[in-house]
């Protein structure tokens, strides 16, 4: 008899197997007990028929508590009524670890309660599905950039400088010097691009802002590619290919997770069609003003959630908004060739109300211009001399972008809140123990 995982049940129909599981829920009709089981690979039903097992086994099936761990032995059958498609007819149960008074019962619970019990909430079907999708996006990211000839380049988590100003940084001391938890690996990735041509970073980043929106986290993971000898349009082509690749791989490898979440797979399939629309910031402002829904919106304003939602939904596709006002973007972006008030950049907005999932730009290459921008931003010039060196010694046109992993997971999974997309979120002013 073979010990298997639930996910492999399809390969063992009408065979007797053993599986290590946890109980998520149960019900009994008197002569049959139905056990809802999970093992970390999938969820399915175990059926215990009173007439086919010992009295002790049937009594155990009726009395076993939620989240008790056990081995079940039985025969796999097809079950066309379930999402999973298979079940196990149990003939023996061996308790491994008992569970009493499990706090997250099958009833509805509030957000604060679930966040306080995040370490247990991870066991639920929704969290299981989200983590499966997150894992696939991580795997597909590595595959995509490997195929595209990128080198993975690890940026430091403790930094001495900030790519987007110090107001949203966590400050600490690095022995006798100031240091910050990284808010981006971008500046270091630019150094990598000057050495290796095409690189990407993939790691944790931190923003010290007390936000309570459904889109923001204090700690999150970023994928940040940087590419030498590349202008913005070439970068946009890589970005849209990357997003379509991620969506397609989730569709190909996470069908069960998407089914558990009730996600519209045909809608997701539409997001793999390229190219994505491109509109300028100027055109976006005009579109928003003409809609009559954004009174008082003027040129120069940054877009919030309502504006981003309207723009992306207008196209029913992810849409690039290119060339924003210089005044609302970071210091490192390349100035526009013909307009001093713009920079060469783009945000990719996801439809269905999920907003910006990628921010990117062509990077400024003139060291004098960059130095002036660093001063204007109120940053310490000495901290950025190494960054200016990248322009002093063989600078080339180069571009890059950043994608927030959790925002991507939230969009693809169709979840309402970004908290669903990270195992242990540090957000909503809450530090998990």
XYZ file of C-alpha atoms in Angstrom:
433
model
C 0.000 0.000 0.000
C 1.360 3.367 -1.030
C 1.367 6.580 1.022
C 0.341 9.456 -1.260
C -0.621 13.131 -1.259
C -4.202 14.199 -1.929
C -3.161 15.968 -5.133
C -2.051 12.595 -6.530
C -5.396 10.878 -5.901
C -6.206 10.967 -9.630
C -3.365 8.497 -10.203
C -4.727 5.963 -7.684
C -8.424 5.516 -8.511
C -9.786 2.256 -7.082
C -6.525 1.707 -5.206
C -6.022 1.400 -1.462
C -3.743 4.164 -0.139
C -2.647 5.913 3.047
C -2.619 9.720 3.419
C -1.500 12.029 6.226
C -4.189 14.687 6.676
C -5.803 17.300 8.901
C -9.563 17.513 9.467
C -11.090 20.831 8.373
C -14.772 20.032 8.938
C -17.166 17.089 9.263
C -20.800 16.052 9.237
C -22.617 12.778 9.881
C -25.946 11.340 8.772
C -25.962 8.548 11.322
C -24.769 5.794 9.014
C -22.164 7.785 7.087
C -19.579 10.298 8.305
C -18.202 12.848 5.845
C -14.759 14.196 6.733
C -13.332 17.245 4.929
C -9.593 16.671 4.733
C -6.482 18.576 3.691
C -2.802 17.713 3.511
C -1.168 20.876 2.148
C -1.440 19.754 -1.478
C -5.254 19.853 -1.864
C -8.606 19.364 -0.121
C -10.986 16.463 -0.560
C -13.649 14.417 1.200
C -13.239 11.252 3.194
C -16.303 9.030 3.535
C -16.690 6.611 6.462
C -19.537 4.102 6.015
C -20.640 2.620 9.337
C -21.350 -0.831 7.919
C -17.882 -1.087 6.332
C -15.682 -0.197 9.328
C -15.267 -1.255 12.943
C -17.494 0.429 15.557
C -14.387 2.075 17.013
C -13.416 3.608 13.653
C -16.895 4.974 13.016
C -17.102 6.456 16.513
C -13.690 8.061 16.010
C -14.859 9.567 12.711
C -17.857 11.157 14.469
C -15.874 12.480 17.438
C -12.617 13.678 15.839
C -12.117 17.448 16.248
C -11.294 20.155 13.692
C -7.588 20.305 12.735
C -6.753 16.967 14.349
C -3.933 15.364 12.343
C -4.221 11.719 11.361
C -3.449 9.019 8.847
C -6.427 7.719 6.888
C -6.370 4.473 4.959
C -8.895 3.702 2.257
C -9.775 3.453 -1.424
C -9.767 6.387 -3.854
C -12.951 6.926 -5.911
C -13.952 9.507 -8.496
C -16.353 12.187 -7.193
C -17.846 14.294 -9.973
C -19.792 16.444 -7.493
C -16.707 18.053 -5.955
C -14.284 20.693 -7.263
C -11.438 18.245 -6.754
C -13.073 15.302 -8.494
C -11.992 12.504 -6.107
C -12.665 11.248 -2.588
C -11.442 8.496 -0.305
C -13.623 5.806 1.249
C -11.958 5.402 4.639
C -11.563 2.075 6.370
C -9.056 3.015 9.096
C -8.074 6.162 11.040
C -4.880 6.645 13.046
C -4.734 9.821 15.173
C -1.358 11.584 15.075
C -2.011 14.844 16.932
C -5.184 15.897 18.716
C -6.754 19.347 18.359
C -9.118 20.832 20.926
C -11.084 24.097 20.652
C -9.576 25.214 17.347
C -10.274 28.977 17.283
C -11.113 29.446 13.583
C -14.353 27.514 13.328
C -16.262 27.185 10.009
C -18.411 30.250 10.803
C -17.597 33.792 9.610
C -14.876 35.711 11.483
C -13.845 39.377 11.449
C -10.614 40.670 9.913
C -8.978 41.566 13.242
C -9.673 38.107 14.620
C -8.267 36.423 11.521
C -5.180 38.641 11.494
C -4.532 37.852 15.160
C -4.661 34.169 14.195
C -2.818 34.484 10.897
C -0.586 31.534 11.778
C -3.713 29.341 11.747
C -5.689 31.218 9.081
C -3.097 30.050 6.562
C -4.742 26.613 6.753
C -8.000 27.820 5.177
C -8.947 27.068 1.570
C -8.719 30.687 0.446
C -5.260 31.180 1.921
C -4.146 27.837 0.514
C -5.251 28.918 -2.967
C -3.605 32.326 -2.703
C -0.292 30.827 -1.591
C -0.407 28.337 -4.458
C -0.814 31.237 -6.884
C 1.936 33.212 -5.156
C 4.263 30.228 -5.427
C 3.527 29.820 -9.138
C 4.144 33.510 -9.830
C 7.489 33.207 -8.046
C 8.435 30.102 -10.034
C 7.292 31.599 -13.349
C 9.169 34.845 -12.633
C 12.455 32.985 -12.301
C 11.710 30.991 -15.467
C 10.772 34.090 -17.488
C 13.858 36.111 -16.659
C 16.119 33.108 -17.127
C 14.665 32.590 -20.613
C 15.141 36.292 -21.362
C 18.841 36.172 -20.444
C 18.671 38.006 -17.096
C 20.898 37.347 -14.085
C 19.342 37.337 -10.610
C 21.080 40.081 -8.649
C 20.584 40.304 -4.879
C 20.394 43.839 -3.503
C 21.095 44.623 0.188
C 18.233 44.946 2.647
C 20.103 47.451 4.836
C 20.997 50.512 2.763
C 22.610 53.882 3.273
C 20.545 55.736 0.674
C 16.998 55.918 -0.602
C 15.773 55.796 -4.223
C 12.539 57.647 -3.466
C 13.290 59.884 -0.468
C 13.691 59.117 3.227
C 10.226 60.033 4.533
C 8.905 56.479 4.071
C 11.971 54.608 5.328
C 12.516 52.577 8.476
C 15.602 54.052 10.110
C 18.160 52.052 12.043
C 21.815 52.350 12.971
C 24.536 50.394 11.238
C 27.085 50.582 14.048
C 27.955 54.331 13.939
C 26.178 55.133 10.664
C 22.582 55.748 9.635
C 20.970 52.928 7.702
C 17.513 52.117 6.374
C 15.486 49.058 5.522
C 15.430 48.987 1.739
C 12.439 50.473 -0.048
C 13.746 49.236 -3.406
C 16.635 47.285 -4.899
C 16.575 49.452 -8.014
C 19.683 51.589 -7.542
C 21.815 48.522 -6.870
C 20.242 46.727 -9.825
C 21.343 49.611 -12.038
C 24.927 48.902 -10.981
C 24.306 45.250 -11.837
C 22.965 46.156 -15.279
C 26.145 48.106 -16.030
C 28.101 44.926 -15.244
C 25.883 42.158 -16.641
C 23.558 43.861 -19.136
C 20.242 42.508 -17.824
C 19.562 41.750 -14.152
C 16.617 41.484 -11.792
C 16.281 41.661 -8.038
C 13.664 39.702 -6.122
C 13.393 40.401 -2.432
C 11.675 42.102 0.501
C 11.151 45.852 0.618
C 9.755 48.144 3.306
C 7.688 51.341 3.388
C 7.179 53.151 6.682
C 3.746 54.537 5.889
C 0.735 53.903 8.106
C -1.625 53.052 5.286
C -4.933 51.275 5.787
C -5.885 50.830 2.145
C -6.565 47.463 0.544
C -3.554 47.955 -1.746
C -0.718 48.761 0.628
C 1.660 46.794 2.829
C 4.518 47.844 5.059
C 6.600 44.823 4.062
C 6.272 43.293 0.609
C 8.301 41.598 -2.118
C 9.419 43.323 -5.310
C 10.696 42.052 -8.643
C 12.882 44.783 -10.156
C 14.577 44.226 -13.531
C 17.153 46.660 -14.953
C 18.321 46.535 -18.575
C 21.307 48.226 -20.204
C 21.158 49.546 -23.762
C 17.380 49.715 -23.573
C 14.871 52.515 -24.136
C 11.361 52.732 -22.720
C 9.402 51.110 -25.558
C 11.612 48.017 -25.464
C 11.107 47.879 -21.696
C 7.317 48.077 -22.098
C 7.430 45.112 -24.458
C 9.292 43.055 -21.859
C 6.847 44.153 -19.152
C 3.753 43.079 -21.067
C 5.322 39.776 -22.087
C 6.214 39.172 -18.443
C 2.691 39.858 -17.185
C 1.093 37.700 -19.893
C 3.570 34.916 -19.067
C 2.650 35.030 -15.371
C -1.078 34.987 -16.048
C -0.767 32.100 -18.497
C 1.351 30.038 -16.114
C -1.143 30.517 -13.298
C -3.910 29.388 -15.650
C -1.839 26.375 -16.693
C -0.634 25.287 -13.250
C -3.121 26.638 -10.688
C -6.473 25.578 -12.103
C -7.560 24.005 -8.803
C -6.577 27.105 -6.781
C -8.452 29.394 -9.187
C -11.502 27.118 -8.913
C -11.401 27.285 -5.102
C -11.371 31.079 -5.338
C -14.141 31.210 -7.938
C -11.909 33.212 -10.285
C -13.150 33.859 -13.827
C -10.549 32.003 -15.914
C -11.824 33.299 -19.262
C -11.376 36.851 -17.996
C -7.804 36.056 -16.972
C -7.125 34.465 -20.364
C -8.011 37.775 -21.979
C -5.169 39.439 -20.099
C -2.638 37.342 -22.047
C -3.522 39.078 -25.332
C -0.810 41.513 -26.407
C 0.021 44.285 -26.918
C -1.546 46.176 -24.012
C -2.947 49.658 -24.774
C -0.678 52.660 -24.253
C -1.878 56.172 -23.477
C 0.031 59.256 -22.378
C -0.528 60.952 -19.055
C -1.970 63.898 -21.009
C -4.487 61.593 -22.723
C -5.334 59.950 -19.398
C -6.095 63.322 -17.796
C -8.304 64.259 -20.754
C -10.138 60.922 -20.570
C -10.798 61.354 -16.853
C -11.945 64.949 -17.241
C -14.263 64.067 -20.135
C -15.886 61.317 -18.047
C -17.452 63.900 -15.750
C -16.658 61.719 -12.726
C -13.581 63.556 -11.439
C -14.468 67.133 -10.609
C -11.472 69.317 -9.899
C -8.927 66.960 -11.434
C -6.194 69.014 -13.070
C -3.055 68.299 -15.038
C -0.184 67.521 -12.674
C -2.194 65.461 -10.206
C -1.067 61.974 -9.320
C -3.632 59.233 -9.858
C -5.292 57.490 -6.950
C -7.359 54.345 -6.843
C -10.540 55.814 -8.468
C -8.609 57.282 -11.410
C -6.549 54.132 -11.993
C -9.661 51.960 -11.807
C -11.513 54.093 -14.346
C -8.618 54.088 -16.812
C -7.972 50.343 -16.698
C -11.653 49.453 -16.833
C -12.090 51.784 -19.794
C -9.849 49.463 -21.816
C -10.858 46.202 -20.051
C -7.175 45.315 -20.277
C -4.006 46.225 -18.431
C -3.034 49.652 -19.786
C 0.252 51.575 -19.803
C 0.055 55.247 -18.850
C 3.286 56.837 -20.070
C 5.247 60.015 -19.394
C 4.027 61.523 -16.123
C 4.813 65.008 -14.792
C 8.351 65.273 -13.468
C 7.117 66.876 -10.241
C 5.324 63.718 -9.035
C 8.011 61.164 -9.939
C 11.375 60.163 -8.349
C 14.672 61.881 -9.132
C 16.254 59.115 -11.225
C 13.876 59.162 -14.208
C 15.028 60.413 -17.617
C 13.673 63.827 -18.606
C 11.444 63.930 -21.681
C 13.250 64.900 -24.898
C 10.903 67.752 -25.869
C 9.049 68.682 -22.674
C 10.811 69.786 -19.526
C 7.748 69.074 -17.379
C 7.649 65.321 -18.137
C 9.793 62.263 -17.487
C 10.056 59.091 -19.579
C 8.183 56.580 -17.451
C 5.162 54.294 -17.390
C 2.748 52.731 -14.909
C 0.896 49.552 -15.844
C -2.641 49.635 -14.445
C -4.569 46.405 -13.926
C -8.335 46.283 -14.557
C -11.071 45.263 -12.098
C -10.007 47.951 -9.633
C -6.512 46.661 -8.826
C -4.622 49.698 -10.088
C -0.877 50.010 -10.571
C 0.985 46.705 -10.664
C 4.157 47.936 -12.402
C 5.994 51.219 -12.214
C 8.987 51.809 -14.462
C 11.023 54.314 -16.400
C 13.984 54.966 -18.571
C 16.743 56.114 -16.216
C 18.507 59.471 -16.397
C 22.077 59.157 -17.723
C 23.468 62.708 -17.340
C 25.414 62.893 -14.035
C 24.997 66.670 -13.771
C 21.246 66.438 -14.225
C 21.028 63.623 -11.685
C 23.127 65.496 -9.147
C 20.820 68.507 -9.463
C 17.774 66.269 -8.995
C 19.309 64.652 -5.908
C 19.859 68.103 -4.383
C 16.328 69.165 -5.310
C 14.934 66.084 -3.563
C 16.748 67.091 -0.357
C 18.955 63.995 -0.355
C 22.557 63.797 0.796
C 24.793 64.013 -2.281
C 27.593 62.056 -0.615
C 25.326 59.031 -0.260
C 24.798 58.944 -4.025
C 28.313 59.391 -5.377
C 28.528 55.686 -6.161
C 25.260 55.976 -8.097
C 26.584 58.936 -10.060
C 29.701 56.891 -10.879
C 27.465 54.652 -12.974
C 26.980 57.683 -15.266
C 30.588 58.859 -15.141
C 32.125 55.631 -16.363
C 30.574 54.374 -19.565
C 26.907 55.239 -19.086
C 24.379 53.841 -21.556
C 20.629 54.205 -22.117
C 18.970 51.897 -19.620
C 15.510 51.180 -18.294
C 13.888 49.263 -15.486
C 10.663 48.563 -13.664
C 9.280 47.129 -10.461
C 6.398 44.732 -9.867
C 4.928 44.180 -6.416
C 4.462 40.450 -5.891
C 1.534 40.806 -3.496
C -0.367 43.188 -5.785
C 0.104 40.754 -8.640
C -1.178 37.862 -6.532
C -4.161 39.915 -5.378
C -5.136 40.807 -8.950
C -4.735 37.327 -10.435
C -6.544 35.672 -7.516
C -9.352 38.237 -7.623
C -9.111 38.964 -3.903
C -10.515 42.157 -2.384
C -7.567 42.878 -0.089
C -3.804 42.596 -0.448
C -3.549 41.003 3.012
C -4.634 37.725 1.385
C -1.453 37.619 -0.702
C 1.316 37.439 1.909
C 1.912 34.709 4.524
C 2.545 37.015 7.493
C 1.640 40.610 6.582
C 3.061 43.526 8.518
C 0.442 46.106 7.702
C -2.503 48.088 9.017
C -0.089 49.274 11.748
C 0.118 45.679 12.970
C 3.388 43.877 13.653
C 2.858 40.130 13.725
C 4.589 38.593 16.781
